[in-house]
Amino acid sequence: MTPHMFTSQEEWDRGYADGRRYRQLSDSERALLATHVPAPDAGRALDVGCGVGELAAHLAGLGYAVDAVDWSETALAEARTRHGDAARWLRLDVEGDDWEPLHVDGYDLITLRFVAAFLHARDRTLPALGRRLRPGGTLAVITPLAADTPAERRCIALDEDELAALQNRWATAERHDTEGLAFLILRGPRRTEAAAQNSPPGTRTPATPSSTESGEATATASPREHHFHLLGRYYGQVESGRKTVEVRVATPDKAAVEAGDAIVFHDRASGRKLDIVVKRVTPYASFEELLDAEDPSRIDPDAPREELLVTLRRIYPPDREALGPLAFEFDHRTGRPGRSLPMTPAQYAQTVPHHTVYGCLYVRDEHDRPVQLRSVYGSRPWQFPGGNLDTQGEDPLQTARREAFEETGLEIGLGTPKLLLTHFLRAGSQMPLNKVGFIFDGGRLTADQLRRIRLDPVEHDMWAVHDLDGWRQLMAPVAFTHLEAVERARLGEGPAYLTTHT
């Protein structure tokens, strides 16, 4: 293979299609991997520049769950054919594409075999990869030594100065030379301000418990879930429901998004995330064409069209725009299952204040004068027909109907009576629990119905009809406030919610 001639994806594809290959993984390399980077429990590895997948498949054999990325789709197709599902094969340019397809919870091992020499921004890309390592993780660089490489193939190798500069960026660096190769074991990336400012798209802060997101969502994500990272300004627009179109370019991972898929938006600054469902994906030839067809206020409600165009082209230079802009329209449907509650319903019930509930029917005579029943208990209050919800399976209206029949012998409140008032009665010395009441309009009772009232002497000993002034004379002030509020609500003259104290 003459890789110094390959400067584009097409050239790499052509080289692999022509059968050109790097040398096979040697026994000495396998031994070094087994000795210095054995797979931990639930270990995850990333093989950058995986080619046709030999190293990735070997890492899977060591016990790692492997993500293998390469720029060449031709190489990945062969890797899939040779090694099946030994790895998650991803088409990705680590120096140009978003890193969203990579696992957000990081890796225990990242390998670059015969790759480092081809990185255009090595001082930027390798530290950024280091920030994808989990605590204690390793970046393993396997590269030909320039001193042992023919001049015409010098571009695939690193010299001693380059190796020294690379190792100086890490807290610990071990070097093992074997068969013309340098095998570097690098741990503890030293984060510099320049590296932070120049991180490739989609990179994150070091994978420590304080700065990395939980891997739970990734571990359970379906193939139809995609992750987009947003600046805080745009995340806020999505969060508030104001932004309903996101614009990207047709990199392979974005081109794979379809209507009906879930997108998880990540706020780059805070780590917050929210999920939506894609309603539509529309490709365009240019950003001008996209902004002519889409409503710019749905893409960025806080910027005019021309400013939005400038912003898009600042994010995506011409070579990226040439991939083809994509507009992702989304609605507010949820795209992921909800999290489990922190406790069972039974446990939660023990932590909240307990209440009782009652349901009553407000009935009147043919002149709209309220009808009430006198209780035989306590202070002998006047009451509406109804009672406490103490029968399993009932709702407040069913309770009101049943209790009214038991107390008067009349079937009232049939059909769908209007809810007149919701009453919250605060707990006090006479009532240890709060009480919530629902008072429904039981309608008018005819003179014949009134004559047929048959009281249950266990609960009431008298019924009466009075106008409001008459009831004011008979009732305690707090109780009359309740009656008056119900009547005002019936007439549409007052609020339909009342709070009183025992």
Short mmCIF file of C-alpha atoms in Angstrom, two decimals:
data_model
loop_
_atom_site.label_atom_id
_atom_site.label_comp_id
_atom_site.label_asym_id
_atom_site.label_seq_id
_atom_site.Cartn_x
_atom_site.Cartn_y
_atom_site.Cartn_z
CA MET A 1 0.00 0.00 0.00
CA THR A 2 1.31 3.50 -0.78
CA PRO A 3 -0.72 5.54 1.73
CA HIS A 4 1.27 8.73 1.20
CA MET A 5 -0.73 9.18 -1.98
CA PHE A 6 -4.09 8.95 -0.21
CA THR A 7 -5.55 12.30 0.82
CA SER A 8 -9.29 11.70 0.39
CA GLN A 9 -11.88 9.13 1.35
CA GLU A 10 -12.22 8.10 -2.29
CA GLU A 11 -8.51 7.33 -2.54
CA TRP A 12 -8.61 5.23 0.62
CA ASP A 13 -11.67 3.37 -0.70
CA ARG A 14 -9.87 2.74 -4.00
CA GLY A 15 -6.76 1.51 -2.20
CA TYR A 16 -8.72 -1.01 -0.14
CA ALA A 17 -10.73 -2.05 -3.21
CA ASP A 18 -7.41 -2.74 -5.02
CA GLY A 19 -6.40 -5.10 -2.22
CA ARG A 20 -3.72 -2.95 -0.59
CA ARG A 21 -3.28 -3.70 3.13
CA TYR A 22 -1.11 -2.93 6.12
CA ARG A 23 0.89 -5.78 7.55
CA GLN A 24 -1.01 -8.21 9.73
CA LEU A 25 -1.11 -7.97 13.51
CA SER A 26 2.01 -9.76 14.79
CA ASP A 27 2.31 -12.19 17.68
CA SER A 28 4.51 -9.69 19.53
CA GLU A 29 1.81 -7.02 19.23
CA ARG A 30 -0.80 -9.47 20.50
CA ALA A 31 1.43 -10.30 23.48
CA LEU A 32 1.95 -6.61 24.32
CA LEU A 33 -1.80 -5.97 24.19
CA ALA A 34 -2.54 -8.94 26.45
CA THR A 35 0.15 -7.87 28.93
CA HIS A 36 -0.43 -4.11 29.13
CA VAL A 37 -4.12 -3.59 28.33
CA PRO A 38 -6.06 -6.66 29.47
CA ALA A 39 -9.82 -6.15 29.28
CA PRO A 40 -11.45 -5.12 32.58
CA ASP A 41 -14.96 -6.27 33.46
CA ALA A 42 -17.42 -4.65 31.04
CA GLY A 43 -14.43 -3.10 29.26
CA ARG A 44 -15.07 -0.99 26.18
CA ALA A 45 -12.52 -0.26 23.45
CA LEU A 46 -12.38 2.12 20.50
CA ASP A 47 -10.21 1.20 17.50
CA VAL A 48 -9.52 4.31 15.42
CA GLY A 49 -8.65 3.69 11.77
CA CYS A 50 -9.68 0.06 12.04
CA GLY A 51 -9.24 -0.75 8.33
CA VAL A 52 -10.51 -4.25 7.61
CA GLY A 53 -10.96 -4.98 11.31
CA GLU A 54 -8.16 -7.34 12.37
CA LEU A 55 -7.18 -5.42 15.52
CA ALA A 56 -10.80 -4.69 16.44
CA ALA A 57 -11.71 -8.37 16.21
CA HIS A 58 -8.65 -9.27 18.33
CA LEU A 59 -9.73 -6.77 21.02
CA ALA A 60 -13.18 -8.34 21.03
CA GLY A 61 -11.47 -11.69 21.57
CA LEU A 62 -9.69 -10.22 24.61
CA GLY A 63 -13.10 -9.41 26.13
CA TYR A 64 -13.71 -5.81 25.10
CA ALA A 65 -16.93 -4.47 23.64
CA VAL A 66 -15.48 -2.71 20.60
CA ASP A 67 -16.37 0.33 18.54
CA ALA A 68 -14.30 0.33 15.33
CA VAL A 69 -14.20 3.47 13.17
CA ASP A 70 -12.65 4.18 9.79
CA TRP A 71 -12.92 6.77 7.04
CA SER A 72 -13.25 4.15 4.31
CA GLU A 73 -16.61 2.49 3.78
CA THR A 74 -14.87 -0.07 1.56
CA ALA A 75 -12.66 -1.13 4.47
CA LEU A 76 -15.63 -1.28 6.84
CA ALA A 77 -17.62 -3.41 4.41
CA GLU A 78 -14.80 -5.94 4.34
CA ALA A 79 -14.48 -5.79 8.14
CA ARG A 80 -18.18 -6.59 8.51
CA THR A 81 -17.83 -9.51 6.08
CA ARG A 82 -14.74 -10.91 7.80
CA HIS A 83 -15.62 -10.34 11.44
CA GLY A 84 -19.40 -9.96 11.62
CA ASP A 85 -20.59 -8.43 14.86
CA ALA A 86 -17.25 -8.60 16.64
CA ALA A 87 -17.42 -4.79 16.75
CA ARG A 88 -19.77 -1.91 16.14
CA TRP A 89 -18.41 -0.77 12.73
CA LEU A 90 -18.75 3.01 12.27
CA ARG A 91 -17.83 5.17 9.31
CA LEU A 92 -16.23 8.22 10.94
CA ASP A 93 -13.52 10.75 10.16
CA VAL A 94 -12.18 11.49 13.65
CA GLU A 95 -10.75 14.82 12.50
CA GLY A 96 -13.77 16.09 10.62
CA ASP A 97 -16.99 14.44 11.72
CA ASP A 98 -19.09 14.85 14.85
CA TRP A 99 -18.23 12.25 17.46
CA GLU A 100 -21.83 11.72 18.49
CA PRO A 101 -21.92 8.06 17.36
CA LEU A 102 -19.23 7.25 19.94
CA HIS A 103 -20.27 6.14 23.39
CA VAL A 104 -20.73 9.11 25.69
CA ASP A 105 -19.61 7.10 28.75
CA GLY A 106 -16.09 6.69 27.34
CA TYR A 107 -13.63 3.85 26.75
CA ASP A 108 -11.13 1.83 28.75
CA LEU A 109 -8.86 1.47 25.71
CA ILE A 110 -8.43 3.49 22.52
CA THR A 111 -6.08 2.08 19.87
CA LEU A 112 -4.47 3.73 16.84
CA ARG A 113 -2.49 1.25 14.79
CA PHE A 114 -0.71 2.74 11.75
CA VAL A 115 -2.92 5.84 12.15
CA ALA A 116 -1.08 8.52 14.15
CA ALA A 117 1.20 9.54 11.27
CA PHE A 118 -1.83 10.33 9.07
CA LEU A 119 -3.51 12.69 11.52
CA HIS A 120 -3.38 16.24 10.19
CA ALA A 121 -3.90 17.74 13.68
CA ARG A 122 -2.20 15.15 15.86
CA ASP A 123 -1.66 17.59 18.75
CA ARG A 124 -5.38 18.28 18.80
CA THR A 125 -6.87 14.87 17.99
CA LEU A 126 -4.88 12.62 20.32
CA PRO A 127 -5.56 14.69 23.46
CA ALA A 128 -9.23 14.85 22.45
CA LEU A 129 -9.30 11.07 22.19
CA GLY A 130 -7.64 10.95 25.60
CA ARG A 131 -10.57 12.87 27.03
CA ARG A 132 -12.80 10.00 25.91
CA LEU A 133 -10.95 7.61 28.22
CA ARG A 134 -12.55 6.37 31.40
CA PRO A 135 -10.53 6.80 34.63
CA GLY A 136 -7.44 4.61 34.35
CA GLY A 137 -7.96 4.12 30.62
CA THR A 138 -5.19 3.71 28.03
CA LEU A 139 -4.44 5.19 24.65
CA ALA A 140 -2.32 2.67 22.71
CA VAL A 141 -0.45 3.98 19.67
CA ILE A 142 1.22 1.45 17.37
CA THR A 143 3.29 3.11 14.68
CA PRO A 144 6.22 2.30 12.39
CA LEU A 145 9.52 3.89 13.37
CA ALA A 146 10.88 6.35 10.82
CA ALA A 147 14.42 5.01 11.27
CA ASP A 148 13.28 1.54 10.18
CA THR A 149 10.99 2.67 7.34
CA PRO A 150 12.07 3.15 3.69
CA ALA A 151 12.15 6.77 2.58
CA GLU A 152 9.34 6.31 0.08
CA ARG A 153 7.09 5.16 2.94
CA ARG A 154 8.25 7.72 5.51
CA CYS A 155 4.73 9.20 5.69
CA ILE A 156 3.38 6.18 7.57
CA ALA A 157 5.97 6.47 10.39
CA LEU A 158 6.89 8.76 13.31
CA ASP A 159 10.41 9.85 14.12
CA GLU A 160 11.94 10.13 17.59
CA ASP A 161 11.09 13.82 17.99
CA GLU A 162 7.47 13.17 17.07
CA LEU A 163 7.28 10.24 19.48
CA ALA A 164 8.77 12.32 22.30
CA ALA A 165 6.32 15.18 21.70
CA LEU A 166 3.45 12.73 21.73
CA GLN A 167 4.53 11.07 25.00
CA ASN A 168 5.07 14.43 26.73
CA ARG A 169 1.33 15.07 26.59
CA TRP A 170 0.58 12.20 28.99
CA ALA A 171 1.08 11.73 32.72
CA THR A 172 2.55 8.26 32.15
CA ALA A 173 3.99 6.90 28.92
CA GLU A 174 5.54 3.48 28.30
CA ARG A 175 7.29 2.59 25.05
CA HIS A 176 7.97 -0.91 23.75
CA ASP A 177 9.75 -1.41 20.41
CA THR A 178 9.05 -4.54 18.41
CA GLU A 179 9.78 -5.50 14.81
CA GLY A 180 10.27 -1.91 13.61
CA LEU A 181 7.24 -0.62 15.49
CA ALA A 182 6.88 1.65 18.50
CA PHE A 183 4.17 0.46 20.86
CA LEU A 184 3.14 3.33 23.19
CA ILE A 185 1.02 2.86 26.33
CA LEU A 186 -0.29 6.33 27.27
CA ARG A 187 -2.33 7.14 30.36
CA GLY A 188 -3.52 10.35 32.02
CA PRO A 189 -3.87 12.96 29.25
CA ARG A 190 -2.56 16.36 30.25
CA ARG A 191 -5.35 18.78 29.33
CA THR A 192 -4.06 22.03 27.89
CA GLU A 193 -6.02 25.14 27.06
CA ALA A 194 -5.09 24.88 23.39
CA ALA A 195 -6.25 21.29 23.23
CA ALA A 196 -9.55 22.20 24.88
CA GLN A 197 -10.20 25.01 22.43
CA ASN A 198 -9.33 22.88 19.41
CA SER A 199 -11.19 19.68 20.28
CA PRO A 200 -12.88 17.99 17.34
CA PRO A 201 -16.68 18.22 17.09
CA GLY A 202 -18.46 16.10 19.65
CA THR A 203 -15.57 15.75 22.11
CA ARG A 204 -16.26 15.89 25.82
CA THR A 205 -14.44 16.66 29.03
CA PRO A 206 -12.48 13.85 30.72
CA ALA A 207 -14.55 10.79 31.46
CA THR A 208 -14.66 11.11 35.24
CA PRO A 209 -17.69 10.68 37.49
CA SER A 210 -17.97 14.45 37.86
CA SER A 211 -17.85 15.28 34.17
CA THR A 212 -19.29 12.41 32.16
CA GLU A 213 -22.88 11.44 31.69
CA SER A 214 -24.27 8.15 32.90
CA GLY A 215 -23.88 5.40 30.36
CA GLU A 216 -27.34 4.00 31.19
CA ALA A 217 -29.05 5.63 28.22
CA THR A 218 -26.37 4.46 25.81
CA ALA A 219 -26.42 0.94 27.13
CA THR A 220 -30.17 0.68 26.58
CA ALA A 221 -30.43 2.79 23.42
CA SER A 222 -32.09 1.28 20.40
CA PRO A 223 -30.50 1.46 16.92
CA ARG A 224 -33.03 4.14 16.06
CA GLU A 225 -31.84 6.58 18.72
CA HIS A 226 -29.43 9.37 17.76
CA HIS A 227 -27.49 11.88 19.86
CA PHE A 228 -27.05 15.54 18.88
CA HIS A 229 -25.02 17.99 20.97
CA LEU A 230 -26.15 21.64 21.13
CA LEU A 231 -24.76 24.86 22.51
CA GLY A 232 -26.72 26.07 25.52
CA ARG A 233 -28.48 28.81 23.55
CA TYR A 234 -29.98 26.35 21.07
CA TYR A 235 -30.69 23.75 23.73
CA GLY A 236 -32.76 26.36 25.57
CA GLN A 237 -34.76 27.03 22.42
CA VAL A 238 -35.56 23.32 22.06
CA GLU A 239 -36.31 23.00 25.77
CA SER A 240 -38.82 25.85 25.62
CA GLY A 241 -40.55 24.48 22.53
CA ARG A 242 -39.51 27.44 20.36
CA LYS A 243 -37.02 25.59 18.13
CA THR A 244 -38.55 22.74 16.12
CA VAL A 245 -36.09 22.34 13.23
CA GLU A 246 -32.43 21.36 13.59
CA VAL A 247 -29.94 21.73 10.72
CA ARG A 248 -26.95 19.45 10.14
CA VAL A 249 -25.05 18.17 7.11
CA ALA A 250 -25.31 14.69 5.64
CA THR A 251 -22.48 12.91 7.39
CA PRO A 252 -23.21 9.17 7.43
CA ASP A 253 -24.56 9.20 10.97
CA LYS A 254 -26.89 12.13 10.27
CA ALA A 255 -27.99 10.74 6.92
CA ALA A 256 -29.08 7.59 8.76
CA VAL A 257 -31.72 9.48 10.77
CA GLU A 258 -35.26 8.80 9.59
CA ALA A 259 -38.72 10.09 10.42
CA GLY A 260 -39.95 8.34 13.55
CA ASP A 261 -36.46 8.03 15.07
CA ALA A 262 -35.64 9.52 18.46
CA ILE A 263 -33.08 12.28 18.82
CA VAL A 264 -31.53 12.96 22.23
CA PHE A 265 -30.32 16.55 22.44
CA HIS A 266 -27.40 17.13 24.84
CA ASP A 267 -26.61 20.56 26.28
CA ARG A 268 -22.84 20.86 25.86
CA ALA A 269 -22.49 23.18 28.85
CA SER A 270 -24.66 21.55 31.52
CA GLY A 271 -24.92 17.92 30.43
CA ARG A 272 -28.71 18.11 30.47
CA LYS A 273 -30.54 16.14 27.82
CA LEU A 274 -34.01 15.82 26.37
CA ASP A 275 -35.52 13.58 23.75
CA ILE A 276 -37.85 14.23 20.83
CA VAL A 277 -39.20 12.31 17.83
CA VAL A 278 -38.21 13.20 14.27
CA LYS A 279 -41.21 14.19 12.19
CA ARG A 280 -39.42 14.86 8.89
CA VAL A 281 -35.90 14.79 7.38
CA THR A 282 -35.44 16.94 4.26
CA PRO A 283 -32.18 17.15 2.27
CA TYR A 284 -31.09 20.31 0.45
CA ALA A 285 -28.33 21.25 -1.96
CA SER A 286 -27.22 24.34 -0.01
CA PHE A 287 -28.01 26.39 3.06
CA GLU A 288 -29.60 29.08 0.87
CA GLU A 289 -31.98 26.53 -0.57
CA LEU A 290 -32.75 25.22 2.91
CA LEU A 291 -33.51 28.68 4.31
CA ASP A 292 -35.70 29.48 1.30
CA ALA A 293 -37.81 26.40 2.00
CA GLU A 294 -37.77 26.24 5.80
CA ASP A 295 -39.07 28.81 8.28
CA PRO A 296 -35.86 30.31 9.75
CA SER A 297 -37.66 31.17 13.00
CA ARG A 298 -38.14 27.46 13.64
CA ILE A 299 -34.37 26.90 13.27
CA ASP A 300 -33.27 29.85 15.39
CA PRO A 301 -36.14 32.01 16.70
CA ASP A 302 -33.68 34.61 18.00
CA ALA A 303 -31.79 35.41 14.78
CA PRO A 304 -32.79 36.83 11.38
CA ARG A 305 -32.32 34.78 8.24
CA GLU A 306 -29.08 36.40 7.08
CA GLU A 307 -27.46 36.03 10.48
CA LEU A 308 -28.54 32.41 10.56
CA LEU A 309 -26.94 31.79 7.17
CA VAL A 310 -23.65 33.28 8.38
CA THR A 311 -23.78 31.13 11.52
CA LEU A 312 -24.44 27.93 9.57
CA ARG A 313 -21.52 28.60 7.24
CA ARG A 314 -19.25 29.38 10.16
CA ILE A 315 -20.10 25.99 11.66
CA TYR A 316 -19.99 24.14 8.34
CA PRO A 317 -17.33 25.40 5.87
CA PRO A 318 -17.80 24.77 2.13
CA ASP A 319 -16.44 21.21 2.12
CA ARG A 320 -18.95 20.29 4.85
CA GLU A 321 -21.85 22.12 3.20
CA ALA A 322 -21.04 20.17 0.04
CA LEU A 323 -22.13 17.01 1.86
CA GLY A 324 -25.66 18.38 1.69
CA PRO A 325 -27.60 20.20 4.44
CA LEU A 326 -30.35 18.31 6.25
CA ALA A 327 -33.36 19.79 8.03
CA PHE A 328 -34.71 17.69 10.90
CA GLU A 329 -38.23 18.72 11.88
CA PHE A 330 -39.42 17.40 15.22
CA ASP A 331 -42.49 17.64 17.40
CA HIS A 332 -42.85 17.30 21.13
CA ARG A 333 -43.56 13.60 21.36
CA THR A 334 -41.30 11.71 23.74
CA GLY A 335 -38.69 9.49 22.12
CA ARG A 336 -37.52 7.39 25.08
CA PRO A 337 -39.12 5.49 27.97
CA GLY A 338 -39.36 7.36 31.25
CA ARG A 339 -37.02 6.70 34.15
CA SER A 340 -38.09 4.43 36.98
CA LEU A 341 -39.69 6.17 39.94
CA PRO A 342 -37.37 6.50 42.97
CA MET A 343 -39.74 4.41 45.09
CA THR A 344 -42.73 2.12 44.68
CA PRO A 345 -46.24 3.64 44.78
CA ALA A 346 -46.82 1.99 48.17
CA GLN A 347 -43.60 3.48 49.55
CA TYR A 348 -44.46 6.91 48.16
CA ALA A 349 -47.94 6.78 49.75
CA GLN A 350 -46.30 6.56 53.15
CA THR A 351 -44.35 9.81 52.59
CA VAL A 352 -47.23 12.17 51.71
CA PRO A 353 -49.99 13.73 53.89
CA HIS A 354 -53.14 11.63 53.89
CA HIS A 355 -56.54 13.07 52.96
CA THR A 356 -60.13 12.00 52.96
CA VAL A 357 -62.51 12.72 50.09
CA TYR A 358 -66.22 13.43 49.99
CA GLY A 359 -68.82 13.89 47.26
CA CYS A 360 -72.11 15.79 47.64
CA LEU A 361 -75.10 16.85 45.56
CA TYR A 362 -76.38 20.41 45.79
CA VAL A 363 -80.16 20.19 45.36
CA ARG A 364 -82.85 22.86 45.43
CA ASP A 365 -86.60 23.09 45.32
CA GLU A 366 -88.55 24.40 42.34
CA HIS A 367 -87.76 27.98 43.44
CA ASP A 368 -84.01 27.30 43.61
CA ARG A 369 -83.96 27.37 47.41
CA PRO A 370 -81.27 25.04 48.81
CA VAL A 371 -82.34 21.76 50.44
CA GLN A 372 -80.24 20.45 53.35
CA LEU A 373 -80.32 17.64 55.90
CA ARG A 374 -79.64 18.02 59.65
CA SER A 375 -77.04 15.65 61.07
CA VAL A 376 -77.57 13.78 64.33
CA TYR A 377 -73.84 13.90 65.11
CA GLY A 378 -71.55 16.40 66.84
CA SER A 379 -72.66 20.01 66.52
CA ARG A 380 -75.67 18.87 64.41
CA PRO A 381 -74.61 20.65 61.19
CA TRP A 382 -76.84 21.12 58.15
CA GLN A 383 -75.45 19.15 55.20
CA PHE A 384 -75.91 18.46 51.50
CA PRO A 385 -76.88 14.88 50.57
CA GLY A 386 -73.64 12.92 50.15
CA GLY A 387 -70.74 11.62 52.20
CA ASN A 388 -67.19 10.36 52.47
CA LEU A 389 -65.61 8.22 49.79
CA ASP A 390 -65.14 5.08 51.85
CA THR A 391 -66.20 2.38 49.39
CA GLN A 392 -63.45 0.73 47.31
CA GLY A 393 -63.58 1.57 43.61
CA GLU A 394 -65.92 4.56 43.80
CA ASP A 395 -65.25 8.02 42.48
CA PRO A 396 -66.65 11.15 44.22
CA LEU A 397 -69.72 11.40 41.96
CA GLN A 398 -70.62 7.75 42.52
CA THR A 399 -70.22 8.30 46.26
CA ALA A 400 -72.50 11.36 46.12
CA ARG A 401 -75.24 9.44 44.30
CA ARG A 402 -75.04 6.40 46.59
CA GLU A 403 -74.96 8.42 49.80
CA ALA A 404 -77.83 10.66 48.63
CA PHE A 405 -80.00 7.61 47.97
CA GLU A 406 -79.16 6.08 51.38
CA GLU A 407 -79.90 9.38 53.15
CA THR A 408 -83.08 10.47 51.31
CA GLY A 409 -84.41 7.46 49.40
CA LEU A 410 -84.22 9.52 46.16
CA GLU A 411 -82.17 8.76 43.06
CA ILE A 412 -80.72 12.14 42.19
CA GLY A 413 -77.63 13.41 40.40
CA LEU A 414 -78.14 11.06 37.46
CA GLY A 415 -76.56 11.72 34.05
CA THR A 416 -73.48 13.95 34.12
CA PRO A 417 -74.08 16.69 36.67
CA LYS A 418 -71.90 19.77 36.62
CA LEU A 419 -69.12 20.07 39.18
CA LEU A 420 -69.88 23.31 41.03
CA LEU A 421 -67.17 23.52 43.66
CA THR A 422 -63.98 21.83 44.82
CA HIS A 423 -63.62 22.24 48.58
CA PHE A 424 -60.39 21.84 50.53
CA LEU A 425 -60.98 21.51 54.25
CA ARG A 426 -57.82 21.88 56.30
CA ALA A 427 -57.12 19.51 59.15
CA GLY A 428 -57.69 20.79 62.68
CA SER A 429 -58.40 19.69 66.23
CA GLN A 430 -61.67 18.04 65.22
CA MET A 431 -60.37 16.46 62.01
CA PRO A 432 -56.80 15.05 61.95
CA LEU A 433 -56.75 14.70 58.14
CA ASN A 434 -57.26 17.22 55.36
CA LYS A 435 -60.43 16.66 53.36
CA VAL A 436 -61.13 17.29 49.68
CA GLY A 437 -64.75 17.65 48.59
CA PHE A 438 -66.51 17.70 45.23
CA ILE A 439 -69.96 19.32 45.15
CA PHE A 440 -72.04 18.51 42.06
CA ASP A 441 -75.22 20.17 40.84
CA GLY A 442 -78.02 17.75 41.79
CA GLY A 443 -80.64 19.95 40.15
CA ARG A 444 -84.16 20.85 41.32
CA LEU A 445 -86.45 18.56 43.29
CA THR A 446 -90.15 18.71 42.54
CA ALA A 447 -92.72 19.02 45.30
CA ASP A 448 -93.53 15.34 44.82
CA GLN A 449 -89.88 14.36 45.22
CA LEU A 450 -89.60 16.43 48.39
CA ARG A 451 -92.65 14.66 49.83
CA ARG A 452 -91.00 11.30 49.13
CA ILE A 453 -87.81 12.07 51.12
CA ARG A 454 -87.25 9.33 53.72
CA LEU A 455 -84.37 10.16 56.05
CA ASP A 456 -82.04 7.57 57.51
CA PRO A 457 -82.41 8.23 61.23
CA VAL A 458 -78.89 6.89 61.85
CA GLU A 459 -77.53 10.00 60.11
CA HIS A 460 -80.19 12.72 59.89
CA ASP A 461 -83.36 13.70 61.69
CA MET A 462 -84.70 16.63 59.64
CA TRP A 463 -84.62 18.16 56.19
CA ALA A 464 -85.49 21.75 55.31
CA VAL A 465 -85.80 24.27 52.50
CA HIS A 466 -84.82 27.93 52.98
CA ASP A 467 -83.55 30.82 50.95
CA LEU A 468 -80.02 32.04 51.66
CA ASP A 469 -81.11 34.53 54.29
CA GLY A 470 -82.97 31.78 56.12
CA TRP A 471 -79.99 29.48 56.05
CA ARG A 472 -77.71 32.28 57.29
CA GLN A 473 -79.74 32.37 60.50
CA LEU A 474 -79.55 28.61 61.02
CA MET A 475 -75.93 27.81 60.15
CA ALA A 476 -72.54 28.50 61.69
CA PRO A 477 -70.65 31.20 59.76
CA VAL A 478 -68.02 28.84 58.30
CA ALA A 479 -70.69 26.35 57.21
CA PHE A 480 -72.78 29.12 55.61
CA THR A 481 -69.68 30.34 53.74
CA HIS A 482 -69.55 26.89 52.18
CA LEU A 483 -73.22 27.00 51.14
CA GLU A 484 -72.94 30.53 49.77
CA ALA A 485 -69.84 29.65 47.74
CA VAL A 486 -71.67 26.73 46.12
CA GLU A 487 -74.65 28.92 45.21
CA ARG A 488 -72.43 31.65 43.77
CA ALA A 489 -70.56 29.04 41.71
CA ARG A 490 -73.89 27.71 40.40
CA LEU A 491 -74.78 31.23 39.27
CA GLY A 492 -71.32 31.76 37.73
CA GLU A 493 -70.59 34.59 40.16
CA GLY A 494 -67.68 33.16 42.12
CA PRO A 495 -64.65 30.86 42.00
CA ALA A 496 -65.16 27.11 41.82
CA TYR A 497 -62.59 26.45 44.54
CA LEU A 498 -62.91 27.05 48.27
CA THR A 499 -60.56 26.52 51.21
CA THR A 500 -61.87 26.48 54.77
CA HIS A 501 -60.62 25.44 58.20
CA THR A 502 -62.19 23.06 60.70
#
